[in-house]
mmCIF file of C-alpha atoms in Angstrom:
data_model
loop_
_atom_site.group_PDB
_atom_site.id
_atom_site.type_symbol
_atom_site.label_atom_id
_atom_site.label_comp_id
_atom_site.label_asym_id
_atom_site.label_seq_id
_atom_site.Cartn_x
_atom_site.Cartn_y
_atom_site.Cartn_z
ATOM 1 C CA UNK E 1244 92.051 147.763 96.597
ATOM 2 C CA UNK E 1245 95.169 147.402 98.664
ATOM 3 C CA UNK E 1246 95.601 143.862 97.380
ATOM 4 C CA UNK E 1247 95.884 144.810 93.638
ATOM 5 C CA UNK E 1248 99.110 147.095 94.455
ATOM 6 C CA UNK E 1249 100.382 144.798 96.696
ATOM 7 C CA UNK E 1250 100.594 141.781 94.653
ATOM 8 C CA UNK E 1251 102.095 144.496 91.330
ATOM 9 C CA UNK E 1252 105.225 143.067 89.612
ATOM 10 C CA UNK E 1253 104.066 139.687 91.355
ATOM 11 C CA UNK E 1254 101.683 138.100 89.009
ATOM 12 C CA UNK E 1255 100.852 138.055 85.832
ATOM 13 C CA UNK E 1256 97.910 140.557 84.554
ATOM 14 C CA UNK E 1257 96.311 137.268 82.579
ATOM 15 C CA UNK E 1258 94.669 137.414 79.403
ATOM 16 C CA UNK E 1259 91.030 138.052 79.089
ATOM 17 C CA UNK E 1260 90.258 136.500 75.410
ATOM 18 C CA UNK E 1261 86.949 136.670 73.534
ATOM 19 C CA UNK E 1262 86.061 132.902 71.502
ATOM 20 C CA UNK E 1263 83.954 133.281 68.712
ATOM 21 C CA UNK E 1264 83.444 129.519 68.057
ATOM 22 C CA UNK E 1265 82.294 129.680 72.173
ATOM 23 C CA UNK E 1266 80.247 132.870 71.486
ATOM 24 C CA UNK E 1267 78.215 131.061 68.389
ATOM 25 C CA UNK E 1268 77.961 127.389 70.490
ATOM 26 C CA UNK E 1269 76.318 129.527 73.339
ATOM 27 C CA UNK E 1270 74.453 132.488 72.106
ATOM 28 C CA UNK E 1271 76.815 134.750 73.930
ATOM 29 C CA UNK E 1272 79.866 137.278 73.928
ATOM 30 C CA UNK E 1273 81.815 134.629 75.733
ATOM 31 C CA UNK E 1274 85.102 135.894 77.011
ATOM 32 C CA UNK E 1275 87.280 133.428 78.777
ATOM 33 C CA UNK E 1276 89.822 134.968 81.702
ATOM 34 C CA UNK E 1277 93.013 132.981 81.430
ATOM 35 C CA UNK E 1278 93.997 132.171 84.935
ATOM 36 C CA UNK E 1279 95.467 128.646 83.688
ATOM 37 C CA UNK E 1280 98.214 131.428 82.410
ATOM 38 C CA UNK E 1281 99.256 132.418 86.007
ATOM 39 C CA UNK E 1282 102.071 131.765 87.534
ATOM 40 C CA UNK E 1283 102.395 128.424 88.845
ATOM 41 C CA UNK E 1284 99.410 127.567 86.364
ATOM 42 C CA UNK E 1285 96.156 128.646 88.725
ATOM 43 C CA UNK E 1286 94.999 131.594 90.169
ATOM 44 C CA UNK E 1287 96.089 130.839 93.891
ATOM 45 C CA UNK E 1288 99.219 132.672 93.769
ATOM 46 C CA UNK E 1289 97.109 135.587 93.924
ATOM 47 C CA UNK E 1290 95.466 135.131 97.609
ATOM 48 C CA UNK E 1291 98.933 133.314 98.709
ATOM 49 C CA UNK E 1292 100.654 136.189 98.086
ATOM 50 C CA UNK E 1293 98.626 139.109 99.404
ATOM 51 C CA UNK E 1294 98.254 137.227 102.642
ATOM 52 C CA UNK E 1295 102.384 136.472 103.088
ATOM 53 C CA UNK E 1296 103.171 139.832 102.228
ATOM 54 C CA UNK E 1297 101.007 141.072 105.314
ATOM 55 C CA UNK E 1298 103.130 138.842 107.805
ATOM 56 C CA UNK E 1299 105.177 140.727 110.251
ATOM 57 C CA UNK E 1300 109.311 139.894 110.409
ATOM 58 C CA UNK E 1301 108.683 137.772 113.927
ATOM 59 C CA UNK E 1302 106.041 135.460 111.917
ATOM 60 C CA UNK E 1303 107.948 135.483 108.398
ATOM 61 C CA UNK E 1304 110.789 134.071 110.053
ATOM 62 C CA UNK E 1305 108.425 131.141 112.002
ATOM 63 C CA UNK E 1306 107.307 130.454 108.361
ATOM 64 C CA UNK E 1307 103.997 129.401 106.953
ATOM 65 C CA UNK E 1308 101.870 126.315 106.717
ATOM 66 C CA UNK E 1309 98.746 125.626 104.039
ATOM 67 C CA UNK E 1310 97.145 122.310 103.371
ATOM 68 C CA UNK E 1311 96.165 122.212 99.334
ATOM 69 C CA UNK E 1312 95.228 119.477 96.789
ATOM 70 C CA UNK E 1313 98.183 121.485 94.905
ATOM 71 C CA UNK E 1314 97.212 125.092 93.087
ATOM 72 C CA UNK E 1315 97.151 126.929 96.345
ATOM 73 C CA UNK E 1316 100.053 124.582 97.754
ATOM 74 C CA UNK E 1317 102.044 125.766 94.417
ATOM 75 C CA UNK E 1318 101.183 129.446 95.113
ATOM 76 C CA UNK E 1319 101.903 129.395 98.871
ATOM 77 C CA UNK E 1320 105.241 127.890 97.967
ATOM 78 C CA UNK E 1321 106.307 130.340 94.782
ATOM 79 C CA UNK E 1322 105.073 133.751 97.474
ATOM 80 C CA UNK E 1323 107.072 132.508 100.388
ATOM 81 C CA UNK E 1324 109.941 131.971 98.212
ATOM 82 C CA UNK E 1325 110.340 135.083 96.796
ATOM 83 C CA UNK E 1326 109.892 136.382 100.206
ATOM 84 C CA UNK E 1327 112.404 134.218 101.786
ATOM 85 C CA UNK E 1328 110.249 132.347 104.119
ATOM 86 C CA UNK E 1329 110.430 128.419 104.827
ATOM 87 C CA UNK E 1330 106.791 127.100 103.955
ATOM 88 C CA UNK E 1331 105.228 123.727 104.775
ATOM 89 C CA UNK E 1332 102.341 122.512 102.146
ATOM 90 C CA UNK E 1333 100.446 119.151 103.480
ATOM 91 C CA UNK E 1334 98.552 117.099 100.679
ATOM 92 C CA UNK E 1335 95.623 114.501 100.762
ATOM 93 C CA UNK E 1336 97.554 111.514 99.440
ATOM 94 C CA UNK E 1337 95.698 111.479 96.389
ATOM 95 C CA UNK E 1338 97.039 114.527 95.082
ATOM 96 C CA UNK E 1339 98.100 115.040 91.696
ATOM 97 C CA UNK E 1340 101.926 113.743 91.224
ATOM 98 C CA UNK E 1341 102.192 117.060 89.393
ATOM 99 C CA UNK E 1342 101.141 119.666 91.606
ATOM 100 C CA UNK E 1343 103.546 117.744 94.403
ATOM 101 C CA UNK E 1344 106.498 117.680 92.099
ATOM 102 C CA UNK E 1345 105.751 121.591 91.514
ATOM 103 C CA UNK E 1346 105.233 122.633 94.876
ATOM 104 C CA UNK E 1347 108.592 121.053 95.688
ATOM 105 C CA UNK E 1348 110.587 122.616 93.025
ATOM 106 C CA UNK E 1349 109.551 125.851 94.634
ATOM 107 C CA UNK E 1350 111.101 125.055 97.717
ATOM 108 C CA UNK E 1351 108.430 123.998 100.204
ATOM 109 C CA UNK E 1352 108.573 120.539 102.587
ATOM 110 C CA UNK E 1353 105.623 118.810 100.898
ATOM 111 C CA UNK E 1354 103.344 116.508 104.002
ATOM 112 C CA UNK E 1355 101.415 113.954 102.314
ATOM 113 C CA UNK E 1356 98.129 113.059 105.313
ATOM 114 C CA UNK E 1357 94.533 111.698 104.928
ATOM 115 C CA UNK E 1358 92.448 111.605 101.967
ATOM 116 C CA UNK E 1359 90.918 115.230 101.359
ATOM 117 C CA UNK E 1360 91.700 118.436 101.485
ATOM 118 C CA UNK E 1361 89.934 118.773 104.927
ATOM 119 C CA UNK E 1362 92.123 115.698 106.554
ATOM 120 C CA UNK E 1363 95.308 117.555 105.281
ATOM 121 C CA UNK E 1364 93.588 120.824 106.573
ATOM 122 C CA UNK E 1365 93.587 119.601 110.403
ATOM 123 C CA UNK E 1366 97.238 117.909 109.669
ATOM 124 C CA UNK E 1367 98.085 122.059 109.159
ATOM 125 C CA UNK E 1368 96.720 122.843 111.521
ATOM 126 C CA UNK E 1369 97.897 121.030 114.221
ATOM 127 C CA UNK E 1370 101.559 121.671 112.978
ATOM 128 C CA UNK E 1371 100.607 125.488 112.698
ATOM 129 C CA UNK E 1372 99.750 125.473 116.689
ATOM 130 C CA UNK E 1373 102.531 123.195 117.563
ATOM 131 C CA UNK E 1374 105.557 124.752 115.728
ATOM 132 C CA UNK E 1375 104.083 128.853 115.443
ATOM 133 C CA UNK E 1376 104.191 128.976 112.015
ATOM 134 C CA UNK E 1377 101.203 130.986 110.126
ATOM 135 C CA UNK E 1378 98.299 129.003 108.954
ATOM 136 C CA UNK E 1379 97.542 130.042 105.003
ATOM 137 C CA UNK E 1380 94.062 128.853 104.769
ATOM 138 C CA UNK E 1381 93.391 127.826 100.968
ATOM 139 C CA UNK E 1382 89.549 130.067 100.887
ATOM 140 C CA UNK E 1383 88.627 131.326 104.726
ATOM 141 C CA UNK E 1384 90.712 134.316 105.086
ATOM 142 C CA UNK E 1385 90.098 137.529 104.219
ATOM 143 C CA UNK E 1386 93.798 138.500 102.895
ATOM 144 C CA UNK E 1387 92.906 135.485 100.682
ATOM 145 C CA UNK E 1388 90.055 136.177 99.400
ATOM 146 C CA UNK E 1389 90.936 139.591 98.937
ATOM 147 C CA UNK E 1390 93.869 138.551 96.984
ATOM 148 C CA UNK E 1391 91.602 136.383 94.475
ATOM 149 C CA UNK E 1392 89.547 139.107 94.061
ATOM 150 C CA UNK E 1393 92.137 140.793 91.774
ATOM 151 C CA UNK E 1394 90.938 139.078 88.942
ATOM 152 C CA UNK E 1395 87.419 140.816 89.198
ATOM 153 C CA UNK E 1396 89.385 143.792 89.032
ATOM 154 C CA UNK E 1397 91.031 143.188 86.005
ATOM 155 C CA UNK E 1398 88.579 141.018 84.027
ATOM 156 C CA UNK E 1399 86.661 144.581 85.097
ATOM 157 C CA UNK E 1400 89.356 146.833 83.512
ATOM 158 C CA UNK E 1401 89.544 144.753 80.615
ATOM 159 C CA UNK E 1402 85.842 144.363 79.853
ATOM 160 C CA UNK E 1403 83.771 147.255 81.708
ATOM 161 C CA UNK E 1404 80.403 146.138 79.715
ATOM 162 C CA UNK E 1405 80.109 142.371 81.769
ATOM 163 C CA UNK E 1406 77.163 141.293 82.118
ATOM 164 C CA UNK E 1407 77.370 138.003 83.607
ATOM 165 C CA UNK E 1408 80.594 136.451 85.470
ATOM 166 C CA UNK E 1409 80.957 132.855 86.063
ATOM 167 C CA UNK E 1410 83.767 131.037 88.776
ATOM 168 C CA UNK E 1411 84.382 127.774 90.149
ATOM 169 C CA UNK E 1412 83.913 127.409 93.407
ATOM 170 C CA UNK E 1413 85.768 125.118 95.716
ATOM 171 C CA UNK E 1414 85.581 126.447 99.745
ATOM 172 C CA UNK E 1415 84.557 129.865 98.041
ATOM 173 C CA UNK E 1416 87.195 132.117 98.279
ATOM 174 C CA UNK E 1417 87.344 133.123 94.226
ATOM 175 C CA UNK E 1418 84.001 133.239 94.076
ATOM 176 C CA UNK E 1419 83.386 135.663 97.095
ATOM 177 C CA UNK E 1420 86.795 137.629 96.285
ATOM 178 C CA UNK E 1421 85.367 138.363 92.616
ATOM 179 C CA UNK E 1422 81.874 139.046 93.194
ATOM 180 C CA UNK E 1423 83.207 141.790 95.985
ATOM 181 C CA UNK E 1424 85.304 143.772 93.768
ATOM 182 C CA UNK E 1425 82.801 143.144 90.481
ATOM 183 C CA UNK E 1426 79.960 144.730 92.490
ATOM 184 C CA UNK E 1427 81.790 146.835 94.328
ATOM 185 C CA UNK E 1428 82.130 148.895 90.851
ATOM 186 C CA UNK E 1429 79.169 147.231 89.050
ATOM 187 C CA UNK E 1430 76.331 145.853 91.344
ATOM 188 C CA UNK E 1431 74.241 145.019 88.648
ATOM 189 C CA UNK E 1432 76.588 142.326 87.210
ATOM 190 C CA UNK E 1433 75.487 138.605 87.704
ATOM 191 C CA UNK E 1434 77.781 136.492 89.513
ATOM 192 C CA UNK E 1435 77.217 132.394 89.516
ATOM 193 C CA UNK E 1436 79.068 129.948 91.010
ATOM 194 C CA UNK E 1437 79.676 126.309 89.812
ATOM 195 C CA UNK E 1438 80.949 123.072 91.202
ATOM 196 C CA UNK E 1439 80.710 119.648 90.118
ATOM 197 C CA UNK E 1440 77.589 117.398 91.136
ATOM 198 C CA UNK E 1441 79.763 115.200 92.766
ATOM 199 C CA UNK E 1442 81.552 117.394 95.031
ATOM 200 C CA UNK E 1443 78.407 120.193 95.800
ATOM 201 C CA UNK E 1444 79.203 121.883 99.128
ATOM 202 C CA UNK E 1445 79.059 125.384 98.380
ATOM 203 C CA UNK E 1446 76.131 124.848 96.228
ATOM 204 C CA UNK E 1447 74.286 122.921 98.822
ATOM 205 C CA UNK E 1448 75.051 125.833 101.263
ATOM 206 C CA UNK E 1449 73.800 128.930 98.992
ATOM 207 C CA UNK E 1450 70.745 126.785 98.593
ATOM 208 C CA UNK E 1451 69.934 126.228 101.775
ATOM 209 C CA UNK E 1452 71.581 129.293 103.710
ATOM 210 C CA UNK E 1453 73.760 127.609 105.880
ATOM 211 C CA UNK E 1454 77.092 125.383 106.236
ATOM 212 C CA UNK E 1455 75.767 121.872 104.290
ATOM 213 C CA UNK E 1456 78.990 119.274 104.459
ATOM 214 C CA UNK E 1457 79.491 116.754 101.517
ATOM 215 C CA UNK E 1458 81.299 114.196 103.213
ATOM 216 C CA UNK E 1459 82.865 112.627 100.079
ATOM 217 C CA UNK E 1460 83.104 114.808 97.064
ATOM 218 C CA UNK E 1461 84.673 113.252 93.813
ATOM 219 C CA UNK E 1462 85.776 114.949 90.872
ATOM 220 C CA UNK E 1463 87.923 115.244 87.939
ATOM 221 C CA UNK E 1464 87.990 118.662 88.971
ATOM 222 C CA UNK E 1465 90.390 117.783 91.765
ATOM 223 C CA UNK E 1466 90.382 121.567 92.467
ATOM 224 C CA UNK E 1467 87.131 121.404 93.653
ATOM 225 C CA UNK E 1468 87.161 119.143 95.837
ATOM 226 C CA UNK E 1469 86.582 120.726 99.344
ATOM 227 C CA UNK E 1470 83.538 119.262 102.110
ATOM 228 C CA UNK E 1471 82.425 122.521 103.679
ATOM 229 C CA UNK E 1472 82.705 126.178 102.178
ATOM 230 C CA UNK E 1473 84.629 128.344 104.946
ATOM 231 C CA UNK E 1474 82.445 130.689 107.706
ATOM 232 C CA UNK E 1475 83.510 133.801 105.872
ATOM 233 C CA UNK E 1476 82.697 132.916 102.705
ATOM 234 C CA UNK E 1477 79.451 131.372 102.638
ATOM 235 C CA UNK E 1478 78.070 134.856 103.795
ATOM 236 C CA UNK E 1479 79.387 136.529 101.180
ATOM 237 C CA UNK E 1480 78.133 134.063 98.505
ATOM 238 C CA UNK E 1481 74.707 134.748 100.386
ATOM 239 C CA UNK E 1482 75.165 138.390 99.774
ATOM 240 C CA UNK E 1483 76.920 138.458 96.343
ATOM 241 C CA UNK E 1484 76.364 134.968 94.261
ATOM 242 C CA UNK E 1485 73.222 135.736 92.079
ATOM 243 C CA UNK E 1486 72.731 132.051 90.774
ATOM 244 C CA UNK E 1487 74.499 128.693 91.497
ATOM 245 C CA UNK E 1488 75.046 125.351 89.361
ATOM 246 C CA UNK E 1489 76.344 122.568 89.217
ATOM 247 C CA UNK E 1490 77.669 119.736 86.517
ATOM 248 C CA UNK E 1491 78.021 116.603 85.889
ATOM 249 C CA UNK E 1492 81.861 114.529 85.461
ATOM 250 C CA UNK E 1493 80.597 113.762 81.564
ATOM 251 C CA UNK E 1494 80.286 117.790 81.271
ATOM 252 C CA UNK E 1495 83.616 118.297 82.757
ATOM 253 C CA UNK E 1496 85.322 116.159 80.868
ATOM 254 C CA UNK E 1497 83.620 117.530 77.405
ATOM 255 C CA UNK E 1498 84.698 121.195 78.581
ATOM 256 C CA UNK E 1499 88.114 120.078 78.897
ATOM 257 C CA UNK E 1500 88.919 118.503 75.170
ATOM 258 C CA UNK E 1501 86.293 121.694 73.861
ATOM 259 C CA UNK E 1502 88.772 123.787 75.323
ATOM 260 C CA UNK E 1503 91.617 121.848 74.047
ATOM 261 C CA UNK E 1504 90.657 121.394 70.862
ATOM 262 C CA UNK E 1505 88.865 124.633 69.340
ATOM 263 C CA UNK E 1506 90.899 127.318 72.090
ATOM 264 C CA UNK E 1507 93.559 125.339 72.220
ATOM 265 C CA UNK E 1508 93.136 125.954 75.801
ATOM 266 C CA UNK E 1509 94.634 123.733 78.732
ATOM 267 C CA UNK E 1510 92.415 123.652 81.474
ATOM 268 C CA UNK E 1511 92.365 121.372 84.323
ATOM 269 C CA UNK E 1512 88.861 120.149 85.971
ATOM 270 C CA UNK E 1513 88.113 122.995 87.954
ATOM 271 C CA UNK E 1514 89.658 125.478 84.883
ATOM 272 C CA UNK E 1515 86.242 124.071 82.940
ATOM 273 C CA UNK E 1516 83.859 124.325 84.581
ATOM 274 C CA UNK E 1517 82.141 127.360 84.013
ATOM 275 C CA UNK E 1518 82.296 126.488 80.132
ATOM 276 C CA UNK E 1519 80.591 123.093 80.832
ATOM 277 C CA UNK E 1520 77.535 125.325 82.742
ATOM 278 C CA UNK E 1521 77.237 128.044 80.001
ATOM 279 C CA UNK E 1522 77.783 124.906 77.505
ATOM 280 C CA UNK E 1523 74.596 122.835 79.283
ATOM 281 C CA UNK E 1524 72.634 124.980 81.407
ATOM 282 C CA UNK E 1525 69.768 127.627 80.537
ATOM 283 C CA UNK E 1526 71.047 130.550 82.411
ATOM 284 C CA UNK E 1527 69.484 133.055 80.523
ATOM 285 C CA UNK E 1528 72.669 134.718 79.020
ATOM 286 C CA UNK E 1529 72.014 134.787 75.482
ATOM 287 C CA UNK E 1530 73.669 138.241 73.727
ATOM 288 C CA UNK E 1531 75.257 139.276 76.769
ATOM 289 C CA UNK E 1532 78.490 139.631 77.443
ATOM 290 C CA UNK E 1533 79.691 136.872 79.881
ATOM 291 C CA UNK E 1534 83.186 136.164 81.373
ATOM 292 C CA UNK E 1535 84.327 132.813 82.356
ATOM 293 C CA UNK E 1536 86.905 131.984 84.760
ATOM 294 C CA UNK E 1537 89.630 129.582 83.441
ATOM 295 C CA UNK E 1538 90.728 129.321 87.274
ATOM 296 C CA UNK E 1539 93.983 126.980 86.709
ATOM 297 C CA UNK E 1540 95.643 125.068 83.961
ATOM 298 C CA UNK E 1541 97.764 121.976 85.841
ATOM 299 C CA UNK E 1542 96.674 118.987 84.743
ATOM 300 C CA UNK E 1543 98.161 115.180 85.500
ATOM 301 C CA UNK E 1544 98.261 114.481 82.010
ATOM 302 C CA UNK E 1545 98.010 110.784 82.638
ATOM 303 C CA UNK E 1546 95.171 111.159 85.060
ATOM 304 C CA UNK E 1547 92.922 112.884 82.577
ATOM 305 C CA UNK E 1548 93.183 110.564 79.941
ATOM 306 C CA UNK E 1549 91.987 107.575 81.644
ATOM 307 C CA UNK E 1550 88.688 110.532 82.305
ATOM 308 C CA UNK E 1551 87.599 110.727 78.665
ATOM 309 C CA UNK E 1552 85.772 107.850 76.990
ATOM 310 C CA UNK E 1553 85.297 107.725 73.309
ATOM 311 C CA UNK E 1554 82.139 109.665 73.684
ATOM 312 C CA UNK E 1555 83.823 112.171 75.152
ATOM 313 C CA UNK E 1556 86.166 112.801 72.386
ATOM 314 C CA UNK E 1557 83.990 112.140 69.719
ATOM 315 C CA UNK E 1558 81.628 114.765 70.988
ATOM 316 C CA UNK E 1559 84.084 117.516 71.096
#
């Protein structure tokens, strides 16, 4: 794949780590794949940078323009950076004081505008038409979600005997980027996506086979939160996801300390997701060897505590 040698020397090759106190909680091999480890803390960097290297010298100098609730603003800013390019990132307003902070200290103008990723979406895309700069779409482009798919490739290298492969799933564009390259080499592996109940669009869509729009998702996993998956990625969830589910804020929040306290594991929202469905759901995994995507590891620290009750804690 063109996108693993172009993003070499890049990003990190993250860890793929096998948990033996996850393995005996779920009847599985669990392996976890440490994206929370990337640089800038999420996975995002990945598609970011593919699709920035691919710009010609008459659109690198116009610069590029993303809307993000913050990982894919963060990698936007760190791969137009290092490539010398002036970057615009535009925020919902409720966007984690963190990931704003971070995507500033890499050198892009940071847009506050609306309250979701898809009202800071239009905001970039409006100042895309009106000033030439590229659009970097977070999920919907195939640079993107070729990028993302790099991680398939090495959670691949590292473990050849998968069986089972589970990713969060915002607008899609892990998801669809993984399952390509996993099944490109291994079509028998399973691939299933989760989201939070609260925030179900791409499940909603692979259920029903076409675009379903969650006007208001909520979530801890602020990652997550996106109302529509994208037009190219909801066909290749049709063609590639084998299973989809989804999980309640309570699970989330349990996943997170788990992962805290016994992995000693920071993952935000999104990052957890996959171990709150293999912790909760009957997915048929048991003695296989099953691969979890820690997508991204920034979490407002403040924010997340006021998330966890005492039930919470007491259960992990």
């Amino acid at each position: 794949m063109q996108a693993k040698f172009r993003l070499n020397g890049h990003i990190h090759r993250t860890p793929l780590v096998h948990s033996q106190t996850f393995s005996r909680m779920t009847g599985t091999e669990l392996y976890m794949k440490l994206e929370n480890m990337q640089r800038t803390g999420a996975f995002k960097v990945r598609g970011a940078m593919n699709k920035i290297a691919t710009l010609t010298s008459a659109e690198r100098a116009a610069g590029v323009v993303t809307a993000s609730a913050g990982n894919h603003a963060q990698g936007v800013a760190l791969a137009a950076a290092q490539l010398g390019i002036p970057s615009i990132v535009v925020m919902p307003s409720g966007a984690p004081e963190a990931k704003i902070v971070a995507t500033e200290g890499y050198g892009s103008k940071v847009i506050l505008h609306g309250t979701s990723y898809d009202d800071a979406y239009e905001e970039a895309l409006r100042l895309s038409r009106s000033n030439g700069a590229t659009l970097v779409h977070a999920f919907n482009d195939p640079y993107v979600i070729a990028g993302q798919g790099t991680v398939g490739l090495e959670l691949l290298d590292d473990l050849p005997n998968v069986d089972a492969i589970l990713v969060p799933v915002g607008g899609g564009g892990l998801i669809s980027g993984i399952a390509l390259a996993a099944k490109t080499v291994r079509p028998d592996i399973r691939i299933i996506g989760v989201q939070p109940t609260n925030a179900s669009s791409g499940h909603d869509s692979w259920r029903s086979r076409s675009i379903v729009r969650v006007e208001n998702p909520t979530s801890v996993a602020d990652g997550l939160l996106v109302k529509r998956p994208g037009d190219l990625t909801l066909p290749m969830m049709l063609k590639y996801v084998d299973d989809f589910v989804l999980v309640s804020e309570e699970e989330i929040a349990e996943a997170m300390v788990m992962l805290l306290e016994r992995a000693k594991v920071l993952a935000e929202g999104a990052g957890a997701v996959c171990l709150a469905a293999v912790m909760n759901r009957s997915l048929g995994l048991e003695k296989r060897n099953v691969a979890l995507v820690l997508s991204g590891g920034n979490v407002d620290l403040l924010r997340w505590a006021h998330t966890l009750s005492p039930k919470t804690v007491h259960h992990a």
